[in-house]
């Protein structure tokens, strides 16, 4: 961190400020005294320092961070890739392409079990399905809630596929006992209290990027979970809001290599929410595989035109079968597997 001090500060106030820095934080301070201003260079762990607090100090002209404000998620402190591995051996990260597939929402036992069997046969290693749904309208289908989670457990019993499903409130956590990967949806990416509570678990968390959040903000949210001791975080690029209206969101494909460069955490892509359009799922999934994503989360429905949620972006089990074959082959080529 570089701090430029205001000119003409008394030596006494500069000394007082420097003492404050070294006593409050685990840093060393180097000083450069110029003709008109003094510059301080802070060396050490600056993650806990609040830039705004520093900027608000009387003697400070400006402050600039040279190190990322996240540490546990940072590749600099953990150069090798992190792989999230479930007790059943299913893995996200560390090579390969994990496929998570299933409907936007759980609708019935026949629906979720039928889709689970189909996507498993096509190579999916995880089953997705929303039980608690974050809908824009309070009048839209809100999910089957606890019953939906029970049906996901049924499908897991039948197929052995681990469950990926979204949590909207920490009050629901007791219902998530049988859930293998807890999803934090885009709308909750900065629900910091929720993130802190999930940090206390020892269960993988699938963290989706917020609709209007930067890559760094996503990493800071991952840091919230990891700071609590839960290091099993999977990052998900699911499209962001731009001025483009042709697609539901804009898939920020460059976020994949950017995240992988900045962080050791696995990065997956959700082409379904990124595009909102069924025929775009395959090309975007191929793009994700080609760019080195660690996995894909894709909405698959047996009857998209009657889906209770996100039918327009859902692909059929047959379409998923073709897609799974292509993305697996492409990812293998790209990763040299
Ligand atoms: C979902 O995965 O069903 C979902 C609601 O995703 P997002 O939070 O990315 O919109
Ligand atoms: Mn959906």
XYZ file of C-alpha atoms and ligand atoms in Angstrom:
348
model
C 0.000 0.000 0.000
C 1.318 3.421 -0.963
C 0.263 6.455 1.067
C 1.046 9.971 -0.112
C 1.036 12.504 2.692
C -0.152 16.081 2.385
C 2.647 18.595 1.996
C 3.778 20.762 4.884
C 2.779 18.344 7.620
C 4.646 18.697 10.876
C 7.153 15.971 11.639
C 5.246 15.321 14.833
C 1.935 14.541 13.073
C 3.743 12.353 10.497
C 5.458 10.414 13.291
C 2.144 10.014 15.118
C 0.507 8.623 11.970
C 3.371 6.205 11.317
C 3.231 4.960 14.889
C -0.497 4.410 14.505
C 0.114 2.289 11.388
C 2.785 0.073 12.902
C 0.910 -0.513 16.135
C -2.480 -1.175 14.547
C -1.267 -3.372 11.666
C 1.387 -5.987 11.060
C 3.313 -3.826 8.592
C 6.642 -2.144 8.155
C 6.684 1.449 6.867
C 9.250 2.727 4.397
C 9.463 6.468 3.889
C 10.496 8.540 0.884
C 10.809 12.249 1.552
C 10.484 14.371 -1.566
C 10.778 18.109 -2.111
C 7.054 18.711 -1.677
C 5.569 15.537 -0.305
C 6.316 12.419 1.681
C 5.376 8.935 0.455
C 4.948 5.937 2.737
C 5.238 2.361 1.481
C 3.571 -0.247 3.674
C 5.148 -3.676 3.529
C 3.454 -6.722 4.977
C -0.110 -7.988 5.161
C -2.306 -5.036 4.247
C -5.520 -7.038 3.709
C -6.990 -5.886 7.021
C -6.342 -2.199 6.309
C -9.344 -0.178 5.239
C -8.254 2.198 2.436
C -11.063 4.599 3.244
C -10.020 4.840 6.874
C -6.468 5.697 5.780
C -7.732 8.228 3.229
C -9.771 9.928 5.954
C -6.716 10.639 8.136
C -5.741 14.284 8.480
C -2.188 13.901 7.118
C -3.125 11.752 4.118
C -3.367 13.115 0.586
C -4.080 9.811 -1.223
C -3.798 6.078 -0.823
C -3.224 3.327 -3.361
C -3.315 -0.403 -2.939
C -0.598 -2.366 -4.727
C -1.628 -5.741 -3.310
C -5.044 -7.356 -3.739
C -7.330 -6.948 -0.715
C -8.051 -10.704 -0.641
C -5.611 -13.214 0.703
C -7.088 -16.684 1.152
C -8.572 -16.654 -2.352
C -5.374 -15.181 -3.819
C -3.186 -17.345 -6.037
C -0.102 -15.452 -4.841
C -0.418 -17.111 -1.460
C -1.570 -20.478 -2.834
C -0.006 -21.069 -6.258
C -1.453 -24.510 -6.969
C -5.057 -25.007 -8.119
C -7.612 -25.926 -5.492
C -9.865 -28.855 -6.282
C -13.128 -29.298 -4.411
C -13.655 -33.018 -3.907
C -16.756 -34.640 -2.467
C -16.695 -37.787 -0.342
C -18.063 -39.700 -3.362
C -14.999 -38.683 -5.398
C -16.763 -36.099 -7.606
C -14.390 -33.230 -8.185
C -14.533 -29.626 -9.369
C -11.153 -28.102 -10.255
C -7.699 -29.544 -10.644
C -8.224 -30.694 -14.243
C -11.243 -32.084 -16.031
C -14.630 -30.500 -16.619
C -17.305 -31.035 -13.976
C -20.848 -31.119 -15.306
C -23.670 -29.951 -13.059
C -27.064 -30.337 -14.680
C -30.728 -30.306 -13.777
C -33.821 -28.140 -13.848
C -33.994 -24.552 -12.708
C -36.542 -25.659 -10.107
C -37.619 -28.932 -8.604
C -41.239 -29.418 -9.658
C -42.177 -33.007 -8.781
C -40.599 -36.322 -7.893
C -41.074 -37.689 -11.401
C -39.540 -34.543 -12.914
C -36.392 -34.364 -10.766
C -35.747 -38.120 -10.680
C -36.354 -38.462 -14.420
C -34.001 -35.593 -15.282
C -31.390 -36.835 -12.788
C -31.295 -40.227 -14.451
C -31.026 -38.722 -17.916
C -28.252 -36.232 -17.119
C -26.318 -38.874 -15.212
C -26.453 -41.169 -18.238
C -25.016 -38.286 -20.294
C -22.072 -37.805 -17.940
C -23.217 -35.213 -15.408
C -21.548 -35.743 -12.041
C -23.808 -33.377 -10.068
C -27.546 -32.670 -9.990
C -28.783 -29.099 -9.773
C -32.327 -28.047 -8.880
C -33.719 -25.036 -7.059
C -35.953 -25.566 -4.046
C -35.830 -21.972 -2.762
C -36.076 -19.689 -5.777
C -35.069 -16.013 -5.908
C -37.728 -14.642 -8.272
C -38.068 -11.049 -9.404
C -41.827 -11.165 -8.869
C -43.311 -12.159 -5.524
C -46.210 -13.671 -7.495
C -43.973 -16.043 -9.486
C -43.352 -19.663 -8.432
C -41.102 -19.494 -5.370
C -39.939 -23.113 -5.395
C -41.089 -26.195 -3.513
C -38.877 -25.248 -0.548
C -38.440 -28.029 2.061
C -40.392 -30.479 -0.075
C -38.146 -29.655 -3.016
C -35.084 -30.504 -0.929
C -36.655 -33.835 0.006
C -37.263 -34.609 -3.644
C -33.631 -33.758 -4.431
C -32.628 -36.276 -1.755
C -34.862 -38.846 -3.427
C -33.158 -38.228 -6.762
C -29.761 -38.487 -5.074
C -30.739 -41.811 -3.494
C -31.803 -43.141 -6.880
C -28.853 -41.912 -8.936
C -26.022 -41.250 -6.489
C -25.628 -37.748 -7.949
C -24.630 -35.167 -5.318
C -26.999 -32.219 -4.948
C -26.277 -28.582 -5.788
C -29.006 -26.207 -4.627
C -29.401 -22.593 -3.595
C -29.757 -21.244 -0.073
C -31.575 -17.938 0.362
C -31.619 -17.623 4.126
C -29.372 -18.998 6.819
C -32.553 -19.901 8.739
C -33.041 -22.696 6.197
C -29.635 -24.249 6.881
C -30.966 -27.145 9.007
C -32.877 -28.298 5.913
C -29.618 -28.454 3.896
C -28.097 -31.396 5.768
C -28.234 -33.713 2.731
C -27.160 -31.006 0.270
C -23.629 -31.606 -1.029
C -22.831 -28.204 -2.553
C -24.649 -25.103 -1.312
C -25.212 -22.468 -3.972
C -25.152 -18.762 -3.199
C -27.108 -17.137 -6.004
C -26.155 -13.993 -7.874
C -28.580 -11.905 -5.840
C -26.971 -12.969 -2.584
C -23.334 -12.656 -3.614
C -22.951 -9.704 -1.279
C -25.201 -10.940 1.504
C -22.259 -10.769 3.865
C -24.048 -12.210 6.900
C -25.033 -15.256 4.835
C -21.463 -15.597 3.537
C -20.054 -15.408 7.071
C -22.395 -18.141 8.286
C -21.499 -20.363 5.330
C -17.859 -19.775 6.205
C -18.463 -21.708 9.401
C -19.512 -24.841 7.504
C -17.172 -27.447 6.101
C -19.179 -27.986 2.948
C -18.494 -26.759 -0.607
C -20.074 -23.443 -1.552
C -20.862 -22.551 -5.162
C -20.616 -18.764 -5.259
C -22.229 -17.076 -8.239
C -21.106 -13.674 -9.457
C -23.614 -10.914 -8.811
C -25.494 -9.311 -11.690
C -23.469 -6.120 -11.451
C -20.383 -7.149 -9.552
C -16.752 -6.969 -10.524
C -14.324 -9.855 -10.499
C -12.645 -8.352 -7.444
C -15.960 -8.097 -5.603
C -16.611 -11.773 -6.371
C -13.218 -12.651 -4.925
C -13.893 -10.529 -1.837
C -17.138 -12.473 -1.315
C -15.202 -15.736 -1.628
C -12.800 -14.293 0.935
C -15.709 -13.785 3.374
C -16.471 -17.526 3.220
C -12.824 -18.544 3.390
C -12.022 -16.173 6.241
C -14.436 -18.237 8.339
C -12.376 -21.348 7.654
C -14.401 -22.850 4.801
C -11.915 -23.026 1.945
C -14.108 -25.092 -0.385
C -15.394 -22.323 -2.618
C -16.266 -22.701 -6.305
C -16.581 -19.475 -8.311
C -19.251 -19.175 -11.003
C -19.452 -16.719 -13.896
C -23.151 -16.506 -14.817
C -23.335 -13.368 -16.913
C -23.507 -9.741 -15.876
C -25.788 -6.820 -16.716
C -24.609 -4.755 -19.648
C -26.392 -2.465 -22.105
C -26.959 -5.440 -24.426
C -30.556 -6.671 -24.482
C -30.317 -9.553 -26.984
C -29.368 -11.901 -24.182
C -30.628 -12.096 -20.595
C -27.149 -11.181 -19.377
C -23.738 -10.922 -21.016
C -21.413 -13.848 -20.422
C -18.123 -12.331 -19.306
C -16.032 -15.131 -20.748
C -12.775 -13.359 -19.990
C -13.667 -13.540 -16.298
C -12.747 -17.241 -16.423
C -9.023 -16.870 -17.186
C -8.909 -13.647 -15.157
C -10.321 -15.407 -12.084
C -8.058 -18.382 -12.600
C -5.044 -16.103 -12.816
C -5.949 -14.166 -9.686
C -7.240 -17.086 -7.658
C -6.542 -20.780 -7.094
C -10.248 -21.552 -6.674
C -12.124 -23.576 -9.301
C -14.108 -21.517 -11.802
C -17.249 -22.764 -13.513
C -19.603 -21.175 -16.041
C -23.405 -21.015 -16.141
C -24.383 -20.459 -19.783
C -28.098 -20.802 -18.933
C -28.491 -17.668 -16.820
C -25.829 -15.883 -18.860
C -27.850 -16.116 -22.072
C -31.458 -16.933 -21.192
C -31.826 -18.626 -24.600
C -31.753 -22.389 -25.168
C -29.921 -22.383 -28.517
C -27.099 -20.314 -27.028
C -26.333 -22.820 -24.275
C -24.184 -25.125 -26.387
C -21.982 -22.477 -28.049
C -21.405 -20.734 -24.716
C -20.667 -24.039 -22.983
C -18.128 -24.818 -25.703
C -16.569 -21.385 -25.234
C -16.279 -22.058 -21.498
C -14.674 -25.448 -22.096
C -12.296 -23.930 -24.650
C -11.203 -21.166 -22.292
C -10.353 -23.597 -19.504
C -13.359 -23.543 -17.175
C -13.380 -26.201 -14.455
C -17.031 -26.962 -14.903
C -20.438 -26.021 -16.238
C -23.790 -25.652 -14.537
C -26.612 -26.093 -17.028
C -30.392 -26.026 -16.783
C -31.988 -29.141 -18.249
C -35.743 -29.760 -18.324
C -37.717 -32.690 -19.705
C -40.460 -30.348 -20.917
C -39.056 -26.797 -21.233
C -42.283 -25.286 -22.563
C -44.057 -26.258 -19.333
C -41.206 -25.479 -16.926
C -42.295 -23.463 -13.873
C -39.145 -21.381 -14.103
C -36.602 -20.518 -16.823
C -38.085 -22.740 -19.549
C -36.739 -20.540 -22.368
C -33.148 -21.184 -21.354
C -33.605 -24.863 -20.525
C -32.311 -27.530 -22.844
C -33.770 -31.016 -23.119
C -32.001 -34.152 -21.865
C -31.326 -35.109 -25.488
C -29.711 -31.743 -26.178
C -27.687 -32.062 -22.978
C -26.474 -35.460 -24.112
C -24.986 -33.998 -27.311
C -23.577 -30.985 -25.484
C -21.949 -33.108 -22.752
C -20.141 -35.200 -25.315
C -18.805 -32.155 -27.176
C -17.708 -30.123 -24.154
C -15.992 -33.089 -22.527
C -14.059 -33.815 -25.700
C -13.094 -30.169 -26.175
C -12.077 -29.687 -22.559
C -9.930 -32.812 -22.735
C -8.159 -31.420 -25.792
C -7.605 -28.003 -24.205
C -6.343 -29.442 -20.925
C -4.316 -32.130 -22.644
C -6.139 -34.939 -20.873
C -30.132 -20.483 -10.445
O -29.045 -21.056 -10.553
O -31.219 -21.061 -10.501
C -30.152 -19.016 -10.275
C -31.202 -18.379 -9.799
O -29.009 -18.446 -10.688
P -28.473 -16.937 -10.511
O -28.379 -16.711 -9.034
O -27.158 -16.974 -11.205
O -29.462 -16.043 -11.170
Mn -32.856 -20.619 -13.338
